[in-house]
N, CA, C and O atoms as a DFTB+ gen file, in Angstrom:
372 C
 N C O
     1  1       1.248      -0.944      -0.195
     2  2      -0.008      -0.204       0.050
     3  2       0.710       1.510      -0.110
     4  3       0.413       2.500      -0.778
     5  1       1.807       1.170       0.926
     6  2       3.037       2.602       0.762
     7  2       3.819       2.459      -0.739
     8  3       4.482       3.384      -1.208
     9  1       3.583       0.787      -1.603
    10  2       4.420       1.399      -2.690
    11  2       5.755       1.259      -2.517
    12  3       6.308       1.117      -3.608
    13  1       6.619       1.237      -1.458
    14  2       8.064       1.109      -1.050
    15  2       8.088      -0.248      -1.644
    16  3       7.187      -1.006      -2.003
    17  1       9.766      -0.360      -1.645
    18  2      10.371      -1.516      -2.359
    19  2      12.282      -1.731      -1.670
    20  3      13.365      -1.227      -1.966
    21  1      11.836      -2.672      -0.743
    22  2      13.278      -2.945      -0.234
    23  2      14.050      -3.862      -0.639
    24  3      13.744      -4.904      -0.060
    25  1      14.865      -4.000      -1.311
    26  2      15.883      -4.898      -2.135
    27  2      16.976      -5.604      -1.297
    28  3      17.616      -4.672      -0.809
    29  1      17.398      -6.508      -0.972
    30  2      18.814      -6.931      -0.066
    31  2      19.854      -7.074      -1.052
    32  3      19.861      -8.055      -1.795
    33  1      21.003      -5.900      -1.139
    34  2      22.233      -5.693      -2.191
    35  2      23.295      -7.196      -0.709
    36  3      23.389      -8.422      -0.673
    37  1      23.602      -6.504      -0.181
    38  2      25.239      -7.271       0.032
    39  2      24.572      -7.775       1.593
    40  3      23.732      -7.132       2.223
    41  1      25.213      -9.151       2.034
    42  2      25.334      -9.038       3.401
    43  2      27.300      -9.327       3.961
    44  3      28.075     -10.162       3.495
    45  1      27.444      -8.774       4.551
    46  2      28.354      -8.413       5.577
    47  2      28.487      -9.092       7.056
    48  3      27.567      -9.221       7.864
    49  1      29.863      -9.501       7.223
    50  2      29.841     -10.040       8.255
    51  2      30.607      -8.964       9.974
    52  3      30.330      -8.845      11.168
    53  1      31.383      -8.570       9.224
    54  2      32.823      -7.808      10.146
    55  2      32.331      -5.670       9.495
    56  3      32.713      -5.058       8.497
    57  1      31.618      -5.336      10.382
    58  2      30.627      -5.543      11.462
    59  2      29.459      -6.413      10.409
    60  3      29.475      -6.368       9.179
    61  1      28.585      -7.105      11.167
    62  2      27.684      -7.621      11.190
    63  2      26.364      -6.606      10.471
    64  3      25.860      -5.829      11.281
    65  1      25.809      -6.565       9.088
    66  2      24.997      -5.673       8.238
    67  2      24.469      -6.912       7.455
    68  3      24.621      -8.118       7.647
    69  1      23.586      -5.982       6.211
    70  2      23.101      -5.973       5.232
    71  2      22.816      -4.498       4.683
    72  3      22.284      -3.589       5.320
    73  1      23.326      -4.450       3.250
    74  2      23.019      -3.494       2.490
    75  2      21.902      -3.689       2.122
    76  3      21.390      -4.808       2.145
    77  1      21.152      -2.349       1.600
    78  2      19.773      -2.564       1.149
    79  2      19.531      -1.318      -0.134
    80  3      20.527      -0.595      -0.125
    81  1      18.858      -1.017      -0.852
    82  2      18.335      -0.477      -1.570
    83  2      16.631      -0.173      -1.768
    84  3      16.040      -1.195      -2.116
    85  1      15.763       1.011      -1.613
    86  2      15.255       1.277      -1.155
    87  2      14.343       2.426      -2.030
    88  3      14.658       3.613      -2.119
    89  1      12.914       1.685      -2.772
    90  2      12.461       2.400      -3.966
    91  2      11.311       2.876      -3.781
    92  3      10.551       2.169      -3.120
    93  1      10.784       4.223      -4.289
    94  2       9.549       4.200      -3.439
    95  2       9.052       4.567      -4.848
    96  3       9.633       5.377      -5.572
    97  1       7.359       3.566      -5.343
    98  2       6.295       3.712      -6.758
    99  2       6.110       2.865      -6.183
   100  3       6.571       2.224      -5.239
   101  1       4.906       2.890      -7.226
   102  2       3.999       2.005      -8.701
   103  2       5.241       1.191      -8.785
   104  3       5.512       0.326      -7.952
   105  1       6.052       1.509      -9.893
   106  2       6.837       0.794     -11.399
   107  2       6.017      -0.201     -11.472
   108  3       6.326      -1.344     -11.136
   109  1       4.478       0.264     -12.083
   110  2       3.751      -0.493     -13.376
   111  2       4.171      -1.872     -14.352
   112  3       4.005      -3.091     -14.403
   113  1       4.857      -0.700     -15.100
   114  2       5.687      -1.795     -16.246
   115  2       6.976      -2.241     -15.596
   116  3       7.748      -2.636     -16.470
   117  1       7.479      -2.322     -14.417
   118  2       8.004      -3.487     -14.229
   119  2       7.788      -4.871     -13.948
   120  3       6.915      -5.317     -13.203
   121  1       8.675      -5.550     -14.618
   122  2       8.560      -6.888     -14.211
   123  2       9.310      -7.661     -13.972
   124  3      10.477      -7.289     -14.099
   125  1       9.077      -9.121     -13.506
   126  2       9.101      -9.869     -12.372
   127  2      10.531     -10.695     -13.179
   128  3      10.509     -10.885     -14.396
   129  1      11.858     -11.179     -12.217
   130  2      12.904     -11.601     -12.837
   131  2      12.811     -13.146     -12.884
   132  3      12.513     -13.840     -11.911
   133  1      13.069     -13.559     -13.993
   134  2      12.748     -15.032     -14.071
   135  2      14.627     -15.868     -13.462
   136  3      15.809     -15.561     -13.618
   137  1      13.930     -16.882     -12.832
   138  2      14.746     -17.926     -11.898
   139  2      14.524     -19.270     -12.587
   140  3      13.544     -19.833     -13.075
   141  1      15.945     -19.592     -12.422
   142  2      16.433     -21.775     -12.169
   143  2      17.206     -21.673     -11.471
   144  3      18.208     -20.959     -11.440
   145  1      16.830     -22.353     -10.862
   146  2      18.446     -23.444      -9.895
   147  2      18.732     -24.293     -10.369
   148  3      17.992     -24.701     -11.264
   149  1      19.806     -24.952     -10.089
   150  2      20.019     -26.304      -9.699
   151  2      20.886     -26.259      -9.027
   152  3      21.464     -25.285      -8.545
   153  1      21.181     -28.027      -8.862
   154  2      21.846     -28.466      -7.751
   155  2      22.865     -29.305      -8.262
   156  3      22.386     -30.125      -9.046
   157  1      24.469     -29.446      -8.069
   158  2      24.960     -30.842      -8.255
   159  2      24.910     -31.995      -8.541
   160  3      25.517     -32.687      -9.358
   161  1      23.546     -32.330      -7.256
   162  2      23.258     -33.367      -6.820
   163  2      22.196     -33.214      -5.675
   164  3      22.370     -32.613      -4.615
   165  1      20.950     -33.934      -6.125
   166  2      19.660     -33.644      -4.171
   167  2      20.125     -34.993      -4.415
   168  3      19.665     -35.214      -5.536
   169  1      20.640     -35.843      -4.122
   170  2      20.727     -36.531      -2.518
   171  2      22.499     -37.348      -2.442
   172  3      22.974     -38.171      -3.225
   173  1      23.183     -36.677      -1.099
   174  2      24.657     -36.799      -1.056
   175  2      24.531     -36.401       0.593
   176  3      23.857     -35.645       1.293
   177  1      26.100     -37.847       0.830
   178  2      26.075     -37.836       2.356
   179  2      26.568     -37.143       2.583
   180  3      27.144     -36.373       1.814
   181  1      26.543     -37.109       4.460
   182  2      26.295     -36.224       5.321
   183  2      27.951     -35.834       4.555
   184  3      28.749     -36.678       4.148
   185  1      28.147     -34.189       4.522
   186  2      29.880     -34.175       5.073
   187  2      30.591     -33.769       3.732
   188  3      31.704     -33.273       3.550
   189  1      29.044     -34.338       2.350
   190  2      30.054     -33.828       0.982
   191  2      29.374     -32.827       0.526
   192  3      28.329     -32.355       0.974
   193  1      29.939     -32.533      -0.306
   194  2      29.569     -30.658      -0.962
   195  2      28.861     -30.791      -2.197
   196  3      29.257     -31.398      -3.191
   197  1      27.665     -30.109      -2.041
   198  2      27.181     -29.738      -2.732
   199  2      27.433     -28.471      -3.699
   200  3      27.786     -27.436      -3.135
   201  1      27.298     -28.456      -4.973
   202  2      27.280     -27.044      -5.884
   203  2      26.104     -26.540      -6.376
   204  3      25.305     -27.036      -7.169
   205  1      26.104     -25.000      -5.532
   206  2      23.642     -24.747      -6.204
   207  2      24.991     -23.522      -7.107
   208  3      26.160     -23.153      -6.987
   209  1      23.454     -23.275      -8.221
   210  2      23.806     -22.644      -9.510
   211  2      22.122     -21.776      -9.398
   212  3      21.133     -22.371      -8.972
   213  1      22.096     -20.724      -9.735
   214  2      20.695     -19.625      -9.758
   215  2      21.271     -18.987     -11.559
   216  3      22.467     -19.075     -11.835
   217  1      20.711     -18.656     -12.143
   218  2      20.541     -18.334     -13.401
   219  2      18.783     -17.420     -13.114
   220  3      17.683     -17.900     -12.843
   221  1      19.092     -16.420     -13.266
   222  2      18.970     -15.157     -13.287
   223  2      18.390     -14.271     -13.792
   224  3      18.173     -13.372     -12.978
   225  1      18.033     -14.082     -14.731
   226  2      17.748     -12.065     -15.636
   227  2      16.410     -11.659     -15.097
   228  3      15.429     -12.288     -14.698
   229  1      16.653     -10.628     -15.200
   230  2      15.705      -9.453     -15.407
   231  2      15.128      -8.748     -16.701
   232  3      15.814      -8.026     -17.424
   233  1      14.119      -8.966     -16.863
   234  2      13.178      -8.476     -18.370
   235  2      13.629      -6.960     -18.729
   236  3      13.801      -6.473     -19.846
   237  1      13.749      -6.451     -17.649
   238  2      14.091      -4.646     -17.118
   239  2      15.611      -3.711     -17.636
   240  3      15.796      -2.496     -17.703
   241  1      16.865      -5.300     -18.052
   242  2      17.893      -4.975     -17.006
   243  2      17.850      -4.494     -15.564
   244  3      18.786      -3.759     -15.249
   245  1      16.799      -4.808     -14.472
   246  2      17.745      -4.194     -13.134
   247  2      18.705      -5.200     -12.729
   248  3      18.829      -6.390     -13.020
   249  1      19.194      -4.603     -12.164
   250  2      20.640      -5.633     -11.953
   251  2      19.694      -6.650     -10.531
   252  3      18.500      -6.523     -10.259
   253  1      20.566      -7.477      -9.936
   254  2      20.016      -8.729      -9.303
   255  2      20.535      -8.600      -8.533
   256  3      21.333      -7.667      -8.636
   257  1      20.539      -9.271      -7.351
   258  2      20.916      -9.449      -6.077
   259  2      20.715     -11.074      -5.360
   260  3      19.596     -11.281      -4.892
   261  1      21.409     -11.849      -5.291
   262  2      21.246     -13.339      -4.752
   263  2      21.554     -13.409      -3.470
   264  3      22.486     -12.667      -3.159
   265  1      21.165     -13.950      -2.738
   266  2      20.348     -14.293      -1.376
   267  2      20.643     -15.738      -0.852
   268  3      20.106     -16.160      -1.877
   269  1      20.973     -16.786      -0.254
   270  2      20.818     -18.224      -0.085
   271  2      20.763     -18.521       0.742
   272  3      21.946     -18.732       1.010
   273  1      19.862     -18.931       2.100
   274  2      19.353     -19.568       3.464
   275  2      19.366     -20.325       3.045
   276  3      19.025     -20.476       1.872
   277  1      19.850     -21.364       3.949
   278  2      20.809     -22.579       3.874
   279  2      19.299     -23.596       4.314
   280  3      19.362     -24.782       3.989
   281  1      18.073     -23.134       4.993
   282  2      17.395     -24.369       5.491
   283  2      17.717     -24.682       7.351
   284  3      17.290     -25.523       8.143
   285  1      18.301     -23.974       7.420
   286  2      19.089     -24.728       9.043
   287  2      19.420     -23.498       9.783
   288  3      20.075     -23.660      10.813
   289  1      19.033     -22.094       9.396
   290  2      19.031     -21.046      10.291
   291  2      20.124     -20.295       9.650
   292  3      19.850     -19.096       9.710
   293  1      21.452     -20.542       8.956
   294  2      22.459     -20.295       7.719
   295  2      22.429     -19.914       7.227
   296  3      21.309     -20.136       6.768
   297  1      23.321     -18.510       6.074
   298  2      23.065     -17.766       5.195
   299  2      25.165     -17.828       4.225
   300  3      26.342     -17.799       4.583
   301  1      24.481     -17.907       3.151
   302  2      25.709     -17.573       2.595
   303  2      26.033     -16.016       2.432
   304  3      25.370     -15.236       1.748
   305  1      27.259     -15.676       3.243
   306  2      28.266     -14.772       3.473
   307  2      28.435     -13.429       1.942
   308  3      28.742     -12.251       2.128
   309  1      28.132     -14.065       0.526
   310  2      28.204     -13.478      -0.381
   311  2      27.533     -13.769      -1.533
   312  3      27.478     -14.889      -2.042
   313  1      26.775     -12.289      -2.153
   314  2      25.878     -11.719      -3.657
   315  2      26.140     -12.431      -4.154
   316  3      27.213     -11.981      -4.557
   317  1      26.021     -13.976      -4.834
   318  2      27.165     -14.421      -6.054
   319  2      25.860     -15.284      -6.316
   320  3      24.975     -15.639      -5.537
   321  1      26.068     -15.543      -7.917
   322  2      25.207     -16.549      -8.243
   323  2      25.241     -18.502      -7.923
   324  3      24.373     -19.363      -7.783
   325  1      26.512     -18.487      -7.924
   326  2      27.172     -20.465      -7.268
   327  2      27.214     -20.075      -5.911
   328  3      27.325     -19.046      -5.246
   329  1      27.084     -21.284      -5.759
   330  2      27.649     -21.385      -3.551
   331  2      28.025     -22.761      -4.300
   332  3      27.892     -23.316      -5.390
   333  1      28.735     -23.012      -2.656
   334  2      28.950     -24.386      -2.486
   335  2      28.833     -24.979      -1.126
   336  3      29.486     -24.214      -0.416
   337  1      28.383     -25.871      -0.429
   338  2      27.760     -26.336       0.511
   339  2      27.156     -27.845       0.889
   340  3      26.220     -28.472       0.393
   341  1      28.359     -28.269       2.303
   342  2      28.129     -29.019       2.630
   343  2      27.966     -28.999       3.863
   344  3      28.686     -28.328       4.601
   345  1      26.319     -30.239       4.565
   346  2      25.710     -30.561       6.193
   347  2      26.256     -31.004       6.773
   348  3      27.385     -31.119       6.296
   349  1      26.166     -31.372       7.601
   350  2      26.941     -31.929       9.080
   351  2      25.956     -33.125       9.430
   352  3      26.308     -34.180       9.959
   353  1      24.316     -32.698       8.945
   354  2      23.147     -33.412       9.336
   355  2      22.894     -33.598       8.276
   356  3      23.045     -32.841       7.317
   357  1      22.242     -35.206       8.327
   358  2      20.934     -35.307       7.608
   359  2      19.858     -34.756       7.714
   360  3      19.423     -34.513       8.839
   361  1      19.161     -34.421       6.598
   362  2      17.738     -33.501       6.618
   363  2      17.589     -33.249       4.966
   364  3      18.244     -33.674       4.015
   365  1      16.214     -32.200       5.081
   366  2      15.624     -31.755       4.516
   367  2      16.148     -30.397       3.903
   368  3      15.805     -29.415       4.561
   369  1      16.829     -30.163       2.893
   370  2      17.442     -27.926       3.560
   371  2      17.137     -27.260       1.982
   372  3      17.311     -26.059       1.775
């Protein structure tokens, strides 16, 4: 209702923080970006590394930011389209 749009741009760990972009307006012509996700494997042994890739594009040419949340309360510290991760315990992430 306020036409406020908040985009996370980067996360830092020292000092802890997140850089945001705040824009105001209805932006009726702005189109949603497209995204596809892939993983090097969907079933791995505990401790094995999995490589993740996000392939995204914005039809309006707007810059994209990437945020990775691993399902166990941890986040990737880098704004990047690809990440590698291992998991210490079995589960669905």
